[in-house]
Short mmCIF file of C-alpha atoms and ligand atoms in Angstrom, two decimals:
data_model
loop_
_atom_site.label_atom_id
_atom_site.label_comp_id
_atom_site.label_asym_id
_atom_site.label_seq_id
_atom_site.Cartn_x
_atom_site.Cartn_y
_atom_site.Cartn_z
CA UNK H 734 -13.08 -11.66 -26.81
CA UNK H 735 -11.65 -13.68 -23.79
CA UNK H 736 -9.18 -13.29 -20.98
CA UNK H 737 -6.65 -15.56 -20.62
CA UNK H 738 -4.86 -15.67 -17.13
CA UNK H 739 -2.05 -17.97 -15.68
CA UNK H 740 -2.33 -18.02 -11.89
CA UNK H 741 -0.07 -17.62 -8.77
CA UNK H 742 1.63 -14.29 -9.53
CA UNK H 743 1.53 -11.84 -6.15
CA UNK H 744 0.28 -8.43 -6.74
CA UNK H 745 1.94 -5.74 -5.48
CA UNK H 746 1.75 -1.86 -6.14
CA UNK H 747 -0.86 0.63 -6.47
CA UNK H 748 -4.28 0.86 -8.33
CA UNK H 749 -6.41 3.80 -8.66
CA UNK H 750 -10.41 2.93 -9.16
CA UNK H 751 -12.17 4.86 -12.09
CA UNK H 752 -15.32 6.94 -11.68
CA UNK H 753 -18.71 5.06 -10.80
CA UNK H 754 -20.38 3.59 -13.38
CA UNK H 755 -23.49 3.70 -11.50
CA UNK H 756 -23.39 7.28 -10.79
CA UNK H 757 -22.00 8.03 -14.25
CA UNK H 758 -24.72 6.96 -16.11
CA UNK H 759 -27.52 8.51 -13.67
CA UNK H 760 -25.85 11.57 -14.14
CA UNK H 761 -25.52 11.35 -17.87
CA UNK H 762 -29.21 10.77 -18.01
CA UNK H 763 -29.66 13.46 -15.63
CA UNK H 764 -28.00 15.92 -18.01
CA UNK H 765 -30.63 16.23 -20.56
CA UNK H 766 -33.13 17.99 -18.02
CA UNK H 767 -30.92 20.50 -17.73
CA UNK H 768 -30.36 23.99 -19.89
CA UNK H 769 -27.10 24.21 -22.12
CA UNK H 770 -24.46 21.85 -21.60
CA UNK H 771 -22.85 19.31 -18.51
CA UNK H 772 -19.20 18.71 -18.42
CA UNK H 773 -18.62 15.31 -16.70
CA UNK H 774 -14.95 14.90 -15.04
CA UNK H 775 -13.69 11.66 -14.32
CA UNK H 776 -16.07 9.69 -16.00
CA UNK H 777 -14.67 5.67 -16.54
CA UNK H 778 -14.61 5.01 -20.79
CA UNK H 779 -16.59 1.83 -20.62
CA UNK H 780 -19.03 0.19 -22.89
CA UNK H 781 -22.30 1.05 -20.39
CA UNK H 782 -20.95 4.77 -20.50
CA UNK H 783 -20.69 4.44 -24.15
CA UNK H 784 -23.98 2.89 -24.43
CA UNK H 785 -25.44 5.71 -22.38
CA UNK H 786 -23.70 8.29 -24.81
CA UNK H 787 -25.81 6.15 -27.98
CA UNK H 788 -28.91 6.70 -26.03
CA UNK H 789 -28.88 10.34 -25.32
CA UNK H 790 -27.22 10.86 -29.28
CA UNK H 791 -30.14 8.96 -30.53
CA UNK H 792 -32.75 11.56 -28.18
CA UNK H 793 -30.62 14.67 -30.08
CA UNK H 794 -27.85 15.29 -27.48
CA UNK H 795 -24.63 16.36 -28.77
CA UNK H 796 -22.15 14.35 -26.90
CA UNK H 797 -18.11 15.09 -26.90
CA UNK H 798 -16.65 12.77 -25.86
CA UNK H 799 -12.63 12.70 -23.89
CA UNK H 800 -11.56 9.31 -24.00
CA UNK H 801 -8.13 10.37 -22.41
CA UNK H 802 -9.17 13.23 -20.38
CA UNK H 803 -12.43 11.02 -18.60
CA UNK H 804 -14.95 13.83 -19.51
CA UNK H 805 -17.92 13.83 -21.28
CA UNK H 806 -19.81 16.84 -22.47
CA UNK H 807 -23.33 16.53 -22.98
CA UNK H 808 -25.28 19.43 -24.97
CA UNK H 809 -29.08 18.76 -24.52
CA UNK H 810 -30.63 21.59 -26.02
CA UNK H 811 -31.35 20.04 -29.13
CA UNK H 812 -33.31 17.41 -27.83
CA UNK H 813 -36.52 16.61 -29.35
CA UNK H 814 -37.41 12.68 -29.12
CA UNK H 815 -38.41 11.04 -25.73
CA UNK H 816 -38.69 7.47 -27.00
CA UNK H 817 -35.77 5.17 -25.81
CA UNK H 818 -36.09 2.16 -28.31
CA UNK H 819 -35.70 -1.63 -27.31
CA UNK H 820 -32.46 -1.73 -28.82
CA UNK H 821 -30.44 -0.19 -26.76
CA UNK H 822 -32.86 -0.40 -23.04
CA UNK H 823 -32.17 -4.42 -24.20
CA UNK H 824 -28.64 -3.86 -24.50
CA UNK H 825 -28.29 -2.06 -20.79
CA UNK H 826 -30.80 -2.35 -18.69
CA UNK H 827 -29.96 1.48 -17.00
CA UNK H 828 -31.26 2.99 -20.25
CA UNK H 829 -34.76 3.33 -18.32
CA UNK H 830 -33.10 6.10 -16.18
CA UNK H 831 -34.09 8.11 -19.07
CA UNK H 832 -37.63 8.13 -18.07
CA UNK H 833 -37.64 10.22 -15.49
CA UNK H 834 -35.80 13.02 -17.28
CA UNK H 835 -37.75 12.87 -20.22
CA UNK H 836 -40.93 12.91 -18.70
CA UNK H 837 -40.05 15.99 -16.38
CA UNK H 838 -38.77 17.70 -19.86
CA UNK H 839 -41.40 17.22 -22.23
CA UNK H 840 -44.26 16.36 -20.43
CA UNK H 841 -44.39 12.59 -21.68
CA UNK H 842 -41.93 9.54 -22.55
CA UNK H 843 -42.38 6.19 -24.51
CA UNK H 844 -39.59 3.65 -23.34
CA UNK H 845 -38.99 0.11 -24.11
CA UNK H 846 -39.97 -2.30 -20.98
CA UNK H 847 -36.50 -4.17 -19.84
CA UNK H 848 -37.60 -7.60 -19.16
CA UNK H 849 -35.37 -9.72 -16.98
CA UNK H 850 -31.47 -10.21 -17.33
CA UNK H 851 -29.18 -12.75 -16.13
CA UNK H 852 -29.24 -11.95 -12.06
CA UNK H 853 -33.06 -12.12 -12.13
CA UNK H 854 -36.24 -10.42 -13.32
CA UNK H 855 -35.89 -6.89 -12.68
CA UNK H 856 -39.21 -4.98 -12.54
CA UNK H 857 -39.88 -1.40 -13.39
CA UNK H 858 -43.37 -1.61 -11.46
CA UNK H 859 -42.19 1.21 -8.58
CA UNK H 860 -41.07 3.75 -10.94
CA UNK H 861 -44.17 3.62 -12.93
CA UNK H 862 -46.12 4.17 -9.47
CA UNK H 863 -43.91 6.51 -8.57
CA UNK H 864 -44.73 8.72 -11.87
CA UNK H 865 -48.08 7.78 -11.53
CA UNK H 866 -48.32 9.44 -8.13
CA UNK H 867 -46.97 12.40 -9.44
CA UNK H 868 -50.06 13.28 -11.84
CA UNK H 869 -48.98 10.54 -14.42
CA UNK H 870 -51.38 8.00 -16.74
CA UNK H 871 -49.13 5.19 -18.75
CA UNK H 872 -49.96 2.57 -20.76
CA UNK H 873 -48.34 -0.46 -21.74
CA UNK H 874 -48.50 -2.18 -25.13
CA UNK H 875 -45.99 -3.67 -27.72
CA UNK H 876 -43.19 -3.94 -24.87
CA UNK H 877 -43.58 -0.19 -24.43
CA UNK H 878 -44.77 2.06 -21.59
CA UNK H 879 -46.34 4.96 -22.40
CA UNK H 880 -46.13 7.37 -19.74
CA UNK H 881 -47.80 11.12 -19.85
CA UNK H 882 -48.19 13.69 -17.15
CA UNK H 883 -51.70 14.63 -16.74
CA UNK H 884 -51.81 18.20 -15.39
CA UNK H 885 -51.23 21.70 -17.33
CA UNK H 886 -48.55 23.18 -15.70
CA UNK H 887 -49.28 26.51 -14.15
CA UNK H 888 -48.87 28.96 -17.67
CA UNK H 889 -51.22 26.06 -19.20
CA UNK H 890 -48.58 25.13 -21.93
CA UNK H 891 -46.76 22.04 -21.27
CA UNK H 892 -47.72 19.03 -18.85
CA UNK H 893 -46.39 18.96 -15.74
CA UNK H 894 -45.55 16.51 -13.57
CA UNK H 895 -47.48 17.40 -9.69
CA UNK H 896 -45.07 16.63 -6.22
CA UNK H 897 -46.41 14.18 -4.26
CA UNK H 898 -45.40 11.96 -1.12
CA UNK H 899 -44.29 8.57 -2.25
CA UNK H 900 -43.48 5.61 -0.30
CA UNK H 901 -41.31 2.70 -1.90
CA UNK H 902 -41.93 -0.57 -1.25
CA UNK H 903 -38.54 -1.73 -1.00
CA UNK H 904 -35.15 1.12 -1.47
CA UNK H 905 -35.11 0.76 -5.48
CA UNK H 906 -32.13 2.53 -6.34
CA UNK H 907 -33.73 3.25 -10.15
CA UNK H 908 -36.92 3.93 -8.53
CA UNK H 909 -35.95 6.47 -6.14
CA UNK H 910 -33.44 7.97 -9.31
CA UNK H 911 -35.92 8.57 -11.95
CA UNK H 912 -37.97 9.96 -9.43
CA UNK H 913 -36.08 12.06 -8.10
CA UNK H 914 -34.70 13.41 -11.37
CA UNK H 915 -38.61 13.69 -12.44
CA UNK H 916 -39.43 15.56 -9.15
CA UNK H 917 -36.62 18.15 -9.36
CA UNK H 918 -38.57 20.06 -12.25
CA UNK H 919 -42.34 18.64 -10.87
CA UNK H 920 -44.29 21.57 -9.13
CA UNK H 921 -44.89 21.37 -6.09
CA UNK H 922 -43.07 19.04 -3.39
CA UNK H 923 -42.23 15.47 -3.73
CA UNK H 924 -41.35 13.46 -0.52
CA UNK H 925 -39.64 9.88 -1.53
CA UNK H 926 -39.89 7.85 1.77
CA UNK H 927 -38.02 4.44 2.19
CA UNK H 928 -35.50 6.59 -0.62
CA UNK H 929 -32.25 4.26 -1.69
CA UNK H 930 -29.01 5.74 0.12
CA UNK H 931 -26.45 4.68 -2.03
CA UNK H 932 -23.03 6.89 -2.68
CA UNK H 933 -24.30 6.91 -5.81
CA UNK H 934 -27.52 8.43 -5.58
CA UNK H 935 -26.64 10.60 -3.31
CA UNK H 936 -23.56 11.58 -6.14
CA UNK H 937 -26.87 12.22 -8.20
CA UNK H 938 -28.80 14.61 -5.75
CA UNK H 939 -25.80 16.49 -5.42
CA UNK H 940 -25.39 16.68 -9.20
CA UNK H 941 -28.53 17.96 -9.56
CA UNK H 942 -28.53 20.45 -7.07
CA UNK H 943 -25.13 21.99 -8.52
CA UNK H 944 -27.98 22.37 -11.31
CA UNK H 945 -30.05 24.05 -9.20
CA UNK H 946 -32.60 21.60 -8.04
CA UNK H 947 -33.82 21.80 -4.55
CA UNK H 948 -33.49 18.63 -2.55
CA UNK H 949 -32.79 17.86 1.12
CA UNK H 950 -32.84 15.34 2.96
CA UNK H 951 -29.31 13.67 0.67
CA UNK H 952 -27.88 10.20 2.10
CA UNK H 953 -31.09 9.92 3.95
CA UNK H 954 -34.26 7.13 3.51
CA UNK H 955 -36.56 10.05 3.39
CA UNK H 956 -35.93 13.10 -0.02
CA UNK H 957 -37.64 15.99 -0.21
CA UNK H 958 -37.59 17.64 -3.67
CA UNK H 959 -39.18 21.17 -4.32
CA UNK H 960 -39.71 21.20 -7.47
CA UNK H 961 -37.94 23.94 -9.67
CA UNK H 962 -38.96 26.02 -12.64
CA UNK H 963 -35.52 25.41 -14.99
CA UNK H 964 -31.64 23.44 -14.17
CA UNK H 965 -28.84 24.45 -15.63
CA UNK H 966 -26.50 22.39 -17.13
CA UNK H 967 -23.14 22.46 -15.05
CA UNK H 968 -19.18 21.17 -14.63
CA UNK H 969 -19.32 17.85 -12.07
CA UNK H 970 -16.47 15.26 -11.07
CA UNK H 971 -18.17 11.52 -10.92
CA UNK H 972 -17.72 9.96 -7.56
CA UNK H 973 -15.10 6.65 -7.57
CA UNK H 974 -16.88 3.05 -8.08
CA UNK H 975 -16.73 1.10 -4.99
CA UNK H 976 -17.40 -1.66 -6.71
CA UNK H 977 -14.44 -2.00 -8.46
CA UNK H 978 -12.80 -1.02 -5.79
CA UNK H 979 -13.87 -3.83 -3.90
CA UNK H 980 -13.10 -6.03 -6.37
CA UNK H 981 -9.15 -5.13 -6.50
CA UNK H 982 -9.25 -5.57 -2.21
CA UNK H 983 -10.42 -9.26 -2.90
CA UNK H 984 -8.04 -9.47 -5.78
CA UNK H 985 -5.49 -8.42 -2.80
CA UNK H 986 -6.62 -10.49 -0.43
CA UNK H 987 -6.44 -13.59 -2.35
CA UNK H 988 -3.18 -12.64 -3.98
CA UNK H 989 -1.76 -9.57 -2.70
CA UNK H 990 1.60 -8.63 -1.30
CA UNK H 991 0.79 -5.33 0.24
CA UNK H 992 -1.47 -3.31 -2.53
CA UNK H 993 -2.83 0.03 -2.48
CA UNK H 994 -6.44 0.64 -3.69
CA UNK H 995 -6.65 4.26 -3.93
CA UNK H 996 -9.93 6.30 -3.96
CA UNK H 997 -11.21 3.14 -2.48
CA UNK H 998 -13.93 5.20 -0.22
CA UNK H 999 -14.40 2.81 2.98
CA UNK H 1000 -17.35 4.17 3.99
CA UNK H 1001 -19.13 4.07 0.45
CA UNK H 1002 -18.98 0.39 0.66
CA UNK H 1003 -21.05 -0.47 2.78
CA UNK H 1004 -20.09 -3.26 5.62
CA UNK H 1005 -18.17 -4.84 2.88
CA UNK H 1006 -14.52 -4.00 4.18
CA UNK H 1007 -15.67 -4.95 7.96
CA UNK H 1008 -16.49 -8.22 6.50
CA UNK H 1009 -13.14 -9.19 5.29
CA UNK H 1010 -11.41 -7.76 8.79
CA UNK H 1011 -13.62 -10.11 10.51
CA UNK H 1012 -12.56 -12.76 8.36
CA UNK H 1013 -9.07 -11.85 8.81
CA UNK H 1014 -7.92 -9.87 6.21
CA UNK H 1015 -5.08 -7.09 6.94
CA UNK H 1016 -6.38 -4.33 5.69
CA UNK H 1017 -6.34 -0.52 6.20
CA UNK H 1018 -8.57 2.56 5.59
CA UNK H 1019 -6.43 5.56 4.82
CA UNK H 1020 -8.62 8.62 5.49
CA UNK H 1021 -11.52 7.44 3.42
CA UNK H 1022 -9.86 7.55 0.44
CA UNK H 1023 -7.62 4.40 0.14
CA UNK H 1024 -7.38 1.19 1.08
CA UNK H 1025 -4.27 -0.48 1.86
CA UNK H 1026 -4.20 -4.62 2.15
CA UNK H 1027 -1.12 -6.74 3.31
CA UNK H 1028 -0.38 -10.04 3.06
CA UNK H 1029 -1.39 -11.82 6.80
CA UNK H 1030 0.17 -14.98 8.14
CA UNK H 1031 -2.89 -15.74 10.30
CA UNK H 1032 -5.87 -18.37 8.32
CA UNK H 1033 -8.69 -16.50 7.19
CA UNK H 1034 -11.56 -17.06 9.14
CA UNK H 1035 -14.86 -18.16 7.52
CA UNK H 1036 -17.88 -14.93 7.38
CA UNK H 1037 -21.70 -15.31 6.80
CA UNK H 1038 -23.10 -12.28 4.72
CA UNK H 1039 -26.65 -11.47 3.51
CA UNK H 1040 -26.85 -8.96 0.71
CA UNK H 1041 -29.03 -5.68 1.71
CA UNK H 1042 -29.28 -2.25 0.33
CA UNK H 1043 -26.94 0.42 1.43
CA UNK H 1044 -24.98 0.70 4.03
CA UNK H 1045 -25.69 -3.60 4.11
CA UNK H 1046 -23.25 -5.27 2.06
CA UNK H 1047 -23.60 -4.83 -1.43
CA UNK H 1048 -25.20 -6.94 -3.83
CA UNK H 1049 -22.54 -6.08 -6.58
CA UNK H 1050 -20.00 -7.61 -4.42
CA UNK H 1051 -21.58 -11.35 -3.57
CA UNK H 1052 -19.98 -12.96 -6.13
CA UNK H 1053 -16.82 -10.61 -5.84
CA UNK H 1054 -16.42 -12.10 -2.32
CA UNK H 1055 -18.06 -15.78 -2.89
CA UNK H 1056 -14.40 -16.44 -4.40
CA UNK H 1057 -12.59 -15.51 -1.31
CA UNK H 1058 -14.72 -17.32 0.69
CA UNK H 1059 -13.90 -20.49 -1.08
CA UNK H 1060 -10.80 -20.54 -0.47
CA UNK H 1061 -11.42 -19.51 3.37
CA UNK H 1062 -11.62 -23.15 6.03
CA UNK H 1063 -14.74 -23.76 7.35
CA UNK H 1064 -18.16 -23.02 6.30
CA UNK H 1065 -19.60 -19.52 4.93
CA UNK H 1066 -22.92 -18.80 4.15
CA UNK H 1067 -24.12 -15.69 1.94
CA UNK H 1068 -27.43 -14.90 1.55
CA UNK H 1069 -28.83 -13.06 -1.26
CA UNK H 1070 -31.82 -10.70 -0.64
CA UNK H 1071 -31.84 -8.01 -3.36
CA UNK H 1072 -31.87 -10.04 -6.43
CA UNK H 1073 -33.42 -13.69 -7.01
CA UNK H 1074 -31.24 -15.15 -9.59
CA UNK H 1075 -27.54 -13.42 -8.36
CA UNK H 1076 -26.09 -17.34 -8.07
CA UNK H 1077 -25.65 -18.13 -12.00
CA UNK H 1078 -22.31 -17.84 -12.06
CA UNK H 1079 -21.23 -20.82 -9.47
CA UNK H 1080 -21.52 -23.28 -11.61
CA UNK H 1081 -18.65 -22.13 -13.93
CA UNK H 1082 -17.05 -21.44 -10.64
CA UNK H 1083 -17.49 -24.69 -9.11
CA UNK H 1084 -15.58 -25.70 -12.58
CA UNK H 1085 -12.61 -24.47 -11.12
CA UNK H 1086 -12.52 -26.21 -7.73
CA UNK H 1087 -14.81 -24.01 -5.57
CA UNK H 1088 -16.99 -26.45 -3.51
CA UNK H 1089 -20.81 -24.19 -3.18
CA UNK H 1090 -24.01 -25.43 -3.18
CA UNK H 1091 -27.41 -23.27 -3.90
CA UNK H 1092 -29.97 -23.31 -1.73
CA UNK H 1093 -32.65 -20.79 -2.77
CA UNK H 1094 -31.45 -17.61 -1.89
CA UNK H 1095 -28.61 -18.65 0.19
CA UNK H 1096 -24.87 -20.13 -1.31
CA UNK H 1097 -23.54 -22.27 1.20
CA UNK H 1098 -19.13 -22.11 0.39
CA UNK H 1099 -17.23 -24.73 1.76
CA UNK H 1100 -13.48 -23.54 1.52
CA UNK H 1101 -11.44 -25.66 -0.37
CA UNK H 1102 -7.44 -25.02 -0.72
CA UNK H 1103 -7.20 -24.33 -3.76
CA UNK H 1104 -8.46 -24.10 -7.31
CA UNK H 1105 -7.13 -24.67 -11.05
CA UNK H 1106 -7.41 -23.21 -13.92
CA UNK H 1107 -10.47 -24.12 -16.96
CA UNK H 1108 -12.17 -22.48 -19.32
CA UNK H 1109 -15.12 -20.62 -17.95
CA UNK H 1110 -17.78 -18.21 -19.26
CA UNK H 1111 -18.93 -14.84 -17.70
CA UNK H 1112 -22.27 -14.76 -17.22
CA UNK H 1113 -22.94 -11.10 -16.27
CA UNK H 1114 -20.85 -8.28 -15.13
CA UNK H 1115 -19.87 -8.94 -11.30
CA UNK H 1116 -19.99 -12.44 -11.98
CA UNK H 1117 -17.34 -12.02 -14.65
CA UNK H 1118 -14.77 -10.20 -12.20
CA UNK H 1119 -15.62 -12.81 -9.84
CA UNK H 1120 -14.26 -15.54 -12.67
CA UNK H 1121 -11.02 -13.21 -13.79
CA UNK H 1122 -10.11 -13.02 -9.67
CA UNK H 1123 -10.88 -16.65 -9.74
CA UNK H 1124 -8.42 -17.03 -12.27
CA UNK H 1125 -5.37 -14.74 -10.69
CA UNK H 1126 -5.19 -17.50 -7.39
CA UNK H 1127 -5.75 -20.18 -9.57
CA UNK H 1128 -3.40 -23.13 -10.22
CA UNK H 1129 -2.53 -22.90 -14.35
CA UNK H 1130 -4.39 -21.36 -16.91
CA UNK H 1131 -7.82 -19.65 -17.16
CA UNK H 1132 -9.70 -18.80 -20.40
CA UNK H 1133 -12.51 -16.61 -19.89
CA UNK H 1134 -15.19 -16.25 -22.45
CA UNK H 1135 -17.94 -13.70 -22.79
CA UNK H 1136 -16.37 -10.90 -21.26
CA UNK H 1137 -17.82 -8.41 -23.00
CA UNK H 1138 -20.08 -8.35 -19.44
CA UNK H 1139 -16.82 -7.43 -18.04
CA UNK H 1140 -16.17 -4.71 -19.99
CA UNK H 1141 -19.49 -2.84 -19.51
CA UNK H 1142 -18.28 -1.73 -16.15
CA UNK H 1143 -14.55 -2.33 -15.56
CA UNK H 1144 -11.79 0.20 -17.15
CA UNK H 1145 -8.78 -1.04 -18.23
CA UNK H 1146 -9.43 -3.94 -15.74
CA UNK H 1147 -6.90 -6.51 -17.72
CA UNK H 1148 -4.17 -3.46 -17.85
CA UNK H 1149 -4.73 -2.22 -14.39
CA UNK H 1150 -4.37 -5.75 -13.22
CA UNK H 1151 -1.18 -6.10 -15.32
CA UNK H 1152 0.45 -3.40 -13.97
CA UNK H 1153 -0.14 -4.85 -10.43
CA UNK H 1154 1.71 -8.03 -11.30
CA UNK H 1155 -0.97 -9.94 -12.80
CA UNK H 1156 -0.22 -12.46 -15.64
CA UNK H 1157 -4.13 -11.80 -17.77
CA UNK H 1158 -4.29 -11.06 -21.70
CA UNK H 1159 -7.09 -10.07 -23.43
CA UNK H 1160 -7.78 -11.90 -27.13
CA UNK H 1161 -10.02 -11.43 -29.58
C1 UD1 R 1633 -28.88 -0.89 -9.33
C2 UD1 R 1633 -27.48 -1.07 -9.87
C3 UD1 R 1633 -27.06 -2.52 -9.79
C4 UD1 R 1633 -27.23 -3.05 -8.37
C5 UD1 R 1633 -28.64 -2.78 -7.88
C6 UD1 R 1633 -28.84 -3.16 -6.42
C7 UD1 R 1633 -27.33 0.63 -11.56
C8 UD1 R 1633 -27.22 0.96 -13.01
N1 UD1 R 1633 -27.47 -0.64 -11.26
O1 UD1 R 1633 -29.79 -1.60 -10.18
O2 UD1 R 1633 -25.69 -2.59 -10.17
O3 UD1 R 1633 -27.00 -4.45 -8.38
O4 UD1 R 1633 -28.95 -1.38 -7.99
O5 UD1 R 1633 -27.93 -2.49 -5.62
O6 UD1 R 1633 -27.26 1.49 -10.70
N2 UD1 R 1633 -37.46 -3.85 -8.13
C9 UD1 R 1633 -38.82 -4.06 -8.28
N3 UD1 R 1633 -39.58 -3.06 -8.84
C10 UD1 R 1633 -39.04 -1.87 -9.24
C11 UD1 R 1633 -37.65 -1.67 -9.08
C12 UD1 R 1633 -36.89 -2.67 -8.52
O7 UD1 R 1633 -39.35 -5.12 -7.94
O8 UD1 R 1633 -39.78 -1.00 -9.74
C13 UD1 R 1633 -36.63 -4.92 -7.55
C14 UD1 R 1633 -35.65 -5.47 -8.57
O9 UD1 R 1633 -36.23 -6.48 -9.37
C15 UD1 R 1633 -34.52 -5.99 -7.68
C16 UD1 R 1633 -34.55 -5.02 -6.50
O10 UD1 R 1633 -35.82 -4.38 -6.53
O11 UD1 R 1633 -34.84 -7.28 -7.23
C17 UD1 R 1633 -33.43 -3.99 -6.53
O12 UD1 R 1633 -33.55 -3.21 -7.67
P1 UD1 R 1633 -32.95 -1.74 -7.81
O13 UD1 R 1633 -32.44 -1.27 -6.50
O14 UD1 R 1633 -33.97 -0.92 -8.51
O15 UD1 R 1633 -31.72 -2.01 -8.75
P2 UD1 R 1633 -31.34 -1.26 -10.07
O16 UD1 R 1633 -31.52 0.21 -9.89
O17 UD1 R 1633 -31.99 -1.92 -11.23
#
């Protein structure tokens, strides 16, 4: 499949974002601790979602799925496997979030090792810690890990997982998720210092509190989890993806008239919409729950930016803004700290005119005044968006390839960009 785009239209109009995928699929995994079934509300139909569905089918869920309503219902109680096969952990990388869950559930979980992916090698080495603290053993062998709780729990039956203070070495988002999914039904207290604070975790905590876990300590660095005998299985509305709705404010700001983003949380994105009011974009934050950007007369000033976890500017959105930037005078410099590959994309962006050079960990953008139009390949998710708004300010026609990336995290993107003014198709 490819997107095909002629350049230069203005946008104009409003866009609503879907929910997060990266609270979506935490909380899908989440589910299956939980007795009887989850009803997730506003949950975006794309292929990671859809991916997470296969995974928790394959375990025994029952999964109904709303395609037009957003909501997923996830029955758990029929759950007997806790192996998540290479298959599918291959095909998304989240599928690991399982861990947690399954270990907390049935004492013990055999799951397929990720290995790297296109923005860099992406270990699993503070989770496994993590579980390891908590009264774990696991072994790895054939690209599994074999992970099994140690201690009876108190009636002697199943193995339990045992609360215990854990510092991370750097804010993992997974790593603080799976364990503070497998902490919520641990006995005993868990303390996760140097805890990830992103929206999206937090969207998990309070997920699984509406189950009836005990955790304080939500949007913090530091969670404390008492651990709980049973959750129950609940109705939830997914948080919106400030991701995406990032991306449409740079689609604005390259090529907007005056466009709405709406449930565009400002707050949930970090420094990221600061960044672009330095640099000069007009643009507005309605009550924390859109975002309105107008057209400016005034140049765009050029912005340094160095990725960080939450409430730093996101990593998701470096190569969301690296195409602004190029088109911004002067000199920008972004440096990358959370992943060390995030740059593989320039190259098919430099195809279309953009002028940056790598060096190490740090993209050095020279603005240029404009770019054209030429076949290009996606190379993973963000960078993919990156090349479609690449393609919208363009000068002719862009033909992007691969974008099934795109599609594992962006609803209706093509459509919602259509009905903003954009001229994109999708082909097969
Ligand atoms: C999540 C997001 C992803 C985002 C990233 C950083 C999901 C599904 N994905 O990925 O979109 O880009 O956060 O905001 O939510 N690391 C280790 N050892 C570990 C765990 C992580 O070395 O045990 C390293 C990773 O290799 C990476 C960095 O820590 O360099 C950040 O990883 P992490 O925050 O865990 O990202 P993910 O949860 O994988």
């Amino acid at each position: 499949m490819k997107y095909i785009i002629k350049g230069g239209n203005r946008l104009s109009g409003k866009v609503r974002v879907s929910g997060a995928k990266n609270s979506a699929l935490k909380i899908m995994a989440a589910s299956i601790m939980s007795k009887g079934r989850t009803l997730l509300k506003n949950v975006p139909i794309i292929d990671d979602v859809l991916t997470m569905a296969e995974v928790l089918e394959l375990l025994g869920a029952r999964i109904n799925l709303d395609r037009t309503g957003n909501c997923i219902e996830i029955n758990p109680d029929n759950i007997k496997s806790f192996e998540a096969p290479y298959e599918l952990v291959r095909k998304m990388r989240a599928s690991i979030l399982v861990a947690g869950p399954l270990l907390s559930r049935f004492g013990e979980v055999k799951v397929a090792i990720p290995g790297g992916c296109n923005i860099g090698s992406r270990q699993i080495d503070m989770h496994l810690k993590g579980f390891e603290q908590m009264g774990a053993d696991s072994i790895t062998e054939h690209g599994y890990v074999y992970i099994k709780a140690k201690n009876p729990d108190s009636k002697g039956q199943k193995k339990r997982l045992k609360g215990s203070a854990i510092n991370l070495d750097f804010p993992s988002r997974g790593a603080t998720e799976n364990i503070l999914m497998a902490a919520s039904l641990a006995s005993g207290t868990t303390i996760i210092h140097n805890a990830a604070k992103e929206p999206e975790t937090s969207d998990l905590a309070r997920y699984l509190i509406k189950c009836g876990a005990d955790i304080s300590g939500v949007d913090s660095d530091c969670l404390v989890i008492n651990g709980v005998d049973e959750l129950k299985g609940c109705e939830y509305e997914i948080m919106p993806d400030s991701i995406e709705a990032g991306t449409f404010i740079v689609a604005a700001a390259l090529c907007g008239k005056k466009v709405e983003v709406q449930d565009a949380i400002w707050d949930n994105m970090g420094i990221f919409c600061n960044k672009l009011a330095d640099a000069g974009v007009n643009i507005t934050n309605i009550d924390n729950e859109s975002v309105i950007v107008r057209k400016t007369r005034a140049l765009f000033k050029n912005v340094h930016i160095s990725t960080l976890p939450f409430p730093g500017f996101p990593t998701d959105l470096q190569p969301i803004i690296s195409v602004f930037l190029s088109l911004v005078p002067g000199v920008s410099v972004i440096t990358e700290n959370v992943f060390e590959n995030r740059f593989m994309y320039v190259d098919e962006l430099n195809r279309m005119g953009t002028n940056i050079k790598i060096d190490g960990h740090h993209a050095v953008i020279t603005g240029v005044p404009k770019l054209s139009g030429a076949p290009v390949s996606a190379t993973d998710l963000r960078a993919g968006a990156a090349l479609v708004l690449a393609g919208l300010v363009a000068e002719g026609i862009t033909e992007i390839s691969d974008i099934h990336h795109i599609m594992r995290g962006y609803e209706n993107f093509d459509k919602k960009l259509r009905e903003l003014g954009a001229d994109i198709i999708k082909t097969d």
